[in-house]
């Protein structure tokens, strides 16, 4: 980069909830949900066919549930932001002087010199569209022109949940219907998956891996105990 040239734009990972958050949560939720479901049903002494059917039903139902939840959640959040943006737009038109003073006060609160804050606020307020965007970011903490897509969030959640939920089902689908194998495979996936998420977010691999493994084991252990306790009645 030469002197006087603007620096190249910085590229950051998706932290606004577009696809990374639902994908991570979906994969881990799919794994824990289905291994717990299969563990409980399997401990009840039902046939491998019943375990497979239960796992497939859990995969499909959970994937659609996660996708629907993400779509509604992100859509509602975006609608709320748009409503607040329209409110701010009306306030700027109704009381531009007061809104300019409010913006200057916000800059002063962040350590900008009072005189400079007033100058910057006046310059920004002279450009209605730019002023609206700055007001929204300062007051709501979001960029209303770069909101996450509900379709992206729903698709990422659906796909990742399905992948996670498929892991404990694999032994039953490939002709090795052993519950212990499903549990071991799920434990390994939880360990390495949690570790990779930790690395992605800057946390130690081992800490994140063990945390995910312990949480998954607690869930699967609880349903396994329930399956043992009531399995004879269900089988009958």
Tab-separated table of C-alpha atoms in Angstrom:
chain	number	residue	atom	x	y	z
A	1	UNK	CA	0.000	0.000	0.000
A	2	UNK	CA	1.387	3.395	-0.995
A	3	UNK	CA	1.363	6.474	1.210
A	4	UNK	CA	-1.871	8.370	0.765
A	5	UNK	CA	-3.817	5.392	-0.511
A	6	UNK	CA	-6.807	4.228	1.535
A	7	UNK	CA	-6.171	0.987	3.429
A	8	UNK	CA	-7.741	-2.155	1.972
A	9	UNK	CA	-11.061	-3.154	3.546
A	10	UNK	CA	-10.822	-5.563	6.460
A	11	UNK	CA	-12.640	-8.866	6.160
A	12	UNK	CA	-14.185	-10.298	9.298
A	13	UNK	CA	-16.064	-13.506	9.924
A	14	UNK	CA	-19.833	-13.471	10.110
A	15	UNK	CA	-20.716	-12.417	13.658
A	16	UNK	CA	-24.118	-10.848	13.026
A	17	UNK	CA	-26.051	-14.116	13.030
A	18	UNK	CA	-26.372	-14.562	9.266
A	19	UNK	CA	-25.325	-18.208	8.895
A	20	UNK	CA	-22.534	-19.037	11.359
A	21	UNK	CA	-24.603	-18.901	14.537
A	22	UNK	CA	-27.516	-21.055	13.296
A	23	UNK	CA	-25.098	-23.483	11.635
A	24	UNK	CA	-23.072	-24.004	14.818
A	25	UNK	CA	-26.109	-24.251	17.059
A	26	UNK	CA	-27.930	-26.448	14.555
A	27	UNK	CA	-25.128	-28.997	14.248
A	28	UNK	CA	-24.576	-29.320	17.980
A	29	UNK	CA	-28.309	-29.336	18.696
A	30	UNK	CA	-28.913	-32.006	16.063
A	31	UNK	CA	-26.167	-34.200	17.473
A	32	UNK	CA	-27.195	-33.866	21.127
A	33	UNK	CA	-30.918	-34.126	20.411
A	34	UNK	CA	-30.724	-37.267	18.319
A	35	UNK	CA	-28.081	-39.099	20.314
A	36	UNK	CA	-30.198	-38.451	23.415
A	37	UNK	CA	-33.323	-39.671	21.634
A	38	UNK	CA	-31.614	-42.780	20.301
A	39	UNK	CA	-29.956	-43.424	23.653
A	40	UNK	CA	-33.239	-43.313	25.525
A	41	UNK	CA	-35.141	-45.442	23.038
A	42	UNK	CA	-32.270	-47.897	22.622
A	43	UNK	CA	-31.890	-48.349	26.369
A	44	UNK	CA	-35.586	-49.259	26.492
A	45	UNK	CA	-34.873	-52.508	24.662
A	46	UNK	CA	-36.789	-51.802	21.454
A	47	UNK	CA	-35.716	-53.220	18.091
A	48	UNK	CA	-33.064	-51.643	15.872
A	49	UNK	CA	-35.813	-50.846	13.375
A	50	UNK	CA	-37.692	-48.848	16.031
A	51	UNK	CA	-34.515	-46.985	16.979
A	52	UNK	CA	-33.849	-46.126	13.334
A	53	UNK	CA	-37.386	-44.944	12.759
A	54	UNK	CA	-37.268	-42.835	15.919
A	55	UNK	CA	-33.947	-41.303	14.920
A	56	UNK	CA	-35.136	-40.452	11.414
A	57	UNK	CA	-38.318	-38.904	12.786
A	58	UNK	CA	-36.240	-36.882	15.255
A	59	UNK	CA	-33.936	-35.708	12.458
A	60	UNK	CA	-36.741	-34.506	10.194
A	61	UNK	CA	-38.876	-32.999	12.940
A	62	UNK	CA	-35.920	-31.279	14.592
A	63	UNK	CA	-34.527	-29.885	11.344
A	64	UNK	CA	-37.856	-28.340	10.375
A	65	UNK	CA	-38.394	-27.046	13.895
A	66	UNK	CA	-34.956	-25.408	14.002
A	67	UNK	CA	-35.364	-23.893	10.551
A	68	UNK	CA	-38.811	-22.536	11.365
A	69	UNK	CA	-37.597	-21.093	14.639
A	70	UNK	CA	-34.628	-19.380	12.997
A	71	UNK	CA	-36.768	-17.975	10.177
A	72	UNK	CA	-39.369	-16.539	12.547
A	73	UNK	CA	-36.733	-15.246	14.968
A	74	UNK	CA	-34.608	-13.461	12.371
A	75	UNK	CA	-37.660	-12.160	10.481
A	76	UNK	CA	-39.159	-10.732	13.672
A	77	UNK	CA	-35.853	-9.139	14.627
A	78	UNK	CA	-35.523	-7.538	11.184
A	79	UNK	CA	-39.111	-6.290	11.281
A	80	UNK	CA	-38.473	-4.700	14.667
A	81	UNK	CA	-35.344	-2.986	13.346
A	82	UNK	CA	-37.224	-1.669	10.287
A	83	UNK	CA	-39.990	-0.337	12.529
A	84	UNK	CA	-37.437	1.487	14.673
A	85	UNK	CA	-35.716	2.852	11.566
A	86	UNK	CA	-39.005	4.299	10.324
A	87	UNK	CA	-39.599	5.836	13.738
A	88	UNK	CA	-36.136	7.400	13.647
A	89	UNK	CA	-36.781	8.672	10.109
A	90	UNK	CA	-39.942	10.439	11.307
A	91	UNK	CA	-38.106	11.915	14.277
A	92	UNK	CA	-35.376	13.288	12.004
A	93	UNK	CA	-38.005	14.954	9.833
A	94	UNK	CA	-40.015	16.272	12.799
A	95	UNK	CA	-37.192	17.476	15.041
A	96	UNK	CA	-33.896	17.687	13.108
A	97	UNK	CA	-32.290	20.104	15.583
A	98	UNK	CA	-33.007	17.881	18.562
A	99	UNK	CA	-31.794	14.776	16.741
A	100	UNK	CA	-28.576	16.557	15.744
A	101	UNK	CA	-27.989	17.530	19.371
A	102	UNK	CA	-28.657	13.938	20.406
A	103	UNK	CA	-26.079	12.685	17.911
A	104	UNK	CA	-23.496	15.211	19.136
A	105	UNK	CA	-24.129	14.087	22.720
A	106	UNK	CA	-23.553	10.495	21.658
A	107	UNK	CA	-20.175	11.418	20.153
A	108	UNK	CA	-19.211	13.355	23.292
A	109	UNK	CA	-20.084	10.320	25.410
A	110	UNK	CA	-17.552	8.348	23.360
A	111	UNK	CA	-14.786	10.844	24.149
A	112	UNK	CA	-14.996	13.208	21.181
A	113	UNK	CA	-14.263	16.880	21.931
A	114	UNK	CA	-17.520	18.845	22.343
A	115	UNK	CA	-16.835	21.312	19.530
A	116	UNK	CA	-15.712	18.587	17.144
A	117	UNK	CA	-18.703	16.421	18.085
A	118	UNK	CA	-21.079	19.259	17.164
A	119	UNK	CA	-19.276	19.817	13.859
A	120	UNK	CA	-19.392	16.150	12.930
A	121	UNK	CA	-23.042	15.871	13.929
A	122	UNK	CA	-23.913	18.919	11.802
A	123	UNK	CA	-22.041	17.550	8.791
A	124	UNK	CA	-23.694	14.137	9.096
A	125	UNK	CA	-27.152	15.637	9.623
A	126	UNK	CA	-26.790	17.619	6.394
A	127	UNK	CA	-27.011	14.292	4.531
A	128	UNK	CA	-30.410	12.766	5.418
A	129	UNK	CA	-29.720	9.178	4.361
A	130	UNK	CA	-26.275	9.106	5.927
A	131	UNK	CA	-27.610	10.784	9.037
A	132	UNK	CA	-30.333	8.169	9.385
A	133	UNK	CA	-27.806	5.342	9.158
A	134	UNK	CA	-25.548	6.917	11.798
A	135	UNK	CA	-28.477	7.535	14.141
A	136	UNK	CA	-29.622	3.922	13.787
A	137	UNK	CA	-26.143	2.549	14.478
A	138	UNK	CA	-25.621	4.832	17.452
A	139	UNK	CA	-29.032	4.226	19.036
A	140	UNK	CA	-29.833	0.643	18.009
A	141	UNK	CA	-26.345	-0.744	17.494
A	142	UNK	CA	-27.184	-2.278	14.091
A	143	UNK	CA	-26.742	-1.460	10.430
A	144	UNK	CA	-30.244	-1.584	8.986
A	145	UNK	CA	-28.829	-2.041	5.481
A	146	UNK	CA	-26.936	-5.227	6.390
A	147	UNK	CA	-29.417	-7.287	8.364
A	148	UNK	CA	-29.140	-11.093	8.384
A	149	UNK	CA	-31.310	-13.026	5.947
A	150	UNK	CA	-33.987	-15.216	7.569
A	151	UNK	CA	-33.735	-17.616	4.614
A	152	UNK	CA	-29.988	-17.984	5.092
A	153	UNK	CA	-30.408	-18.575	8.817
A	154	UNK	CA	-33.191	-21.112	8.261
A	155	UNK	CA	-31.277	-22.973	5.545
A	156	UNK	CA	-28.067	-23.115	7.585
A	157	UNK	CA	-29.979	-24.346	10.625
A	158	UNK	CA	-31.878	-27.005	8.669
A	159	UNK	CA	-28.760	-28.382	6.950
A	160	UNK	CA	-26.508	-28.354	10.010
A	161	UNK	CA	-29.132	-29.902	12.305
A	162	UNK	CA	-29.679	-32.691	9.776
A	163	UNK	CA	-25.945	-33.398	9.585
A	164	UNK	CA	-25.557	-33.408	13.361
A	165	UNK	CA	-28.614	-35.607	13.866
A	166	UNK	CA	-27.400	-38.060	11.219
A	167	UNK	CA	-24.195	-38.929	13.124
A	168	UNK	CA	-25.745	-41.200	15.817
A	169	UNK	CA	-27.991	-42.781	13.170
A	170	UNK	CA	-25.143	-43.870	10.892
A	171	UNK	CA	-24.456	-47.266	12.532
A	172	UNK	CA	-28.142	-48.212	12.257
A	173	UNK	CA	-28.356	-47.046	8.644
A	174	UNK	CA	-25.269	-48.979	7.480
A	175	UNK	CA	-26.219	-52.277	9.098
A	176	UNK	CA	-24.306	-52.033	12.397
A	177	UNK	CA	-27.221	-51.416	14.801
A	178	UNK	CA	-25.214	-51.214	18.007
A	179	UNK	CA	-26.118	-48.533	20.485
A	180	UNK	CA	-22.625	-48.383	21.952
A	181	UNK	CA	-21.209	-47.611	18.512
A	182	UNK	CA	-23.691	-44.765	18.027
A	183	UNK	CA	-22.727	-43.355	21.425
A	184	UNK	CA	-18.990	-43.576	20.749
A	185	UNK	CA	-19.354	-41.991	17.311
A	186	UNK	CA	-21.456	-39.190	18.778
A	187	UNK	CA	-18.972	-38.614	21.602
A	188	UNK	CA	-16.083	-38.283	19.146
A	189	UNK	CA	-18.098	-35.911	16.988
A	190	UNK	CA	-19.084	-33.799	20.002
A	191	UNK	CA	-15.461	-33.636	21.150
A	192	UNK	CA	-13.928	-32.625	17.834
A	193	UNK	CA	-16.901	-30.492	16.803
A	194	UNK	CA	-16.800	-28.562	20.059
A	195	UNK	CA	-13.052	-28.135	19.712
A	196	UNK	CA	-13.344	-26.781	16.185
A	197	UNK	CA	-15.995	-24.310	17.287
A	198	UNK	CA	-13.662	-23.242	20.071
A	199	UNK	CA	-10.832	-22.635	17.633
A	200	UNK	CA	-13.170	-20.692	15.364
A	201	UNK	CA	-14.158	-18.382	18.199
A	202	UNK	CA	-10.672	-18.050	19.652
A	203	UNK	CA	-11.096	-20.358	22.667
A	204	UNK	CA	-8.749	-23.247	23.572
A	205	UNK	CA	-9.537	-26.416	21.608
A	206	UNK	CA	-9.468	-28.780	24.593
A	207	UNK	CA	-11.649	-26.607	26.814
A	208	UNK	CA	-14.370	-26.202	24.168
A	209	UNK	CA	-14.140	-29.877	23.170
A	210	UNK	CA	-14.515	-31.176	26.726
A	211	UNK	CA	-17.354	-28.769	27.426
A	212	UNK	CA	-19.337	-30.002	24.447
A	213	UNK	CA	-18.572	-33.636	25.268
A	214	UNK	CA	-19.685	-33.292	28.888
A	215	UNK	CA	-22.910	-31.499	27.994
A	216	UNK	CA	-23.757	-34.070	25.337
A	217	UNK	CA	-22.926	-36.947	27.690
A	218	UNK	CA	-25.186	-35.510	30.392
A	219	UNK	CA	-28.115	-35.277	27.983
A	220	UNK	CA	-27.582	-38.768	26.559
A	221	UNK	CA	-27.014	-40.202	30.025
A	222	UNK	CA	-30.265	-38.737	31.331
A	223	UNK	CA	-32.357	-40.199	28.521
A	224	UNK	CA	-30.503	-43.519	28.768
A	225	UNK	CA	-31.443	-43.718	32.443
A	226	UNK	CA	-35.064	-42.937	31.601
A	227	UNK	CA	-35.036	-45.622	28.908
A	228	UNK	CA	-33.716	-48.210	31.359
A	229	UNK	CA	-36.264	-47.211	33.982
A	230	UNK	CA	-39.368	-47.394	31.819
A	231	UNK	CA	-38.165	-49.518	28.905
A	232	UNK	CA	-39.849	-52.718	30.015
A	233	UNK	CA	-43.238	-51.004	30.138
A	234	UNK	CA	-42.770	-49.398	26.719
A	235	UNK	CA	-41.605	-52.674	25.145
A	236	UNK	CA	-44.606	-54.474	26.568
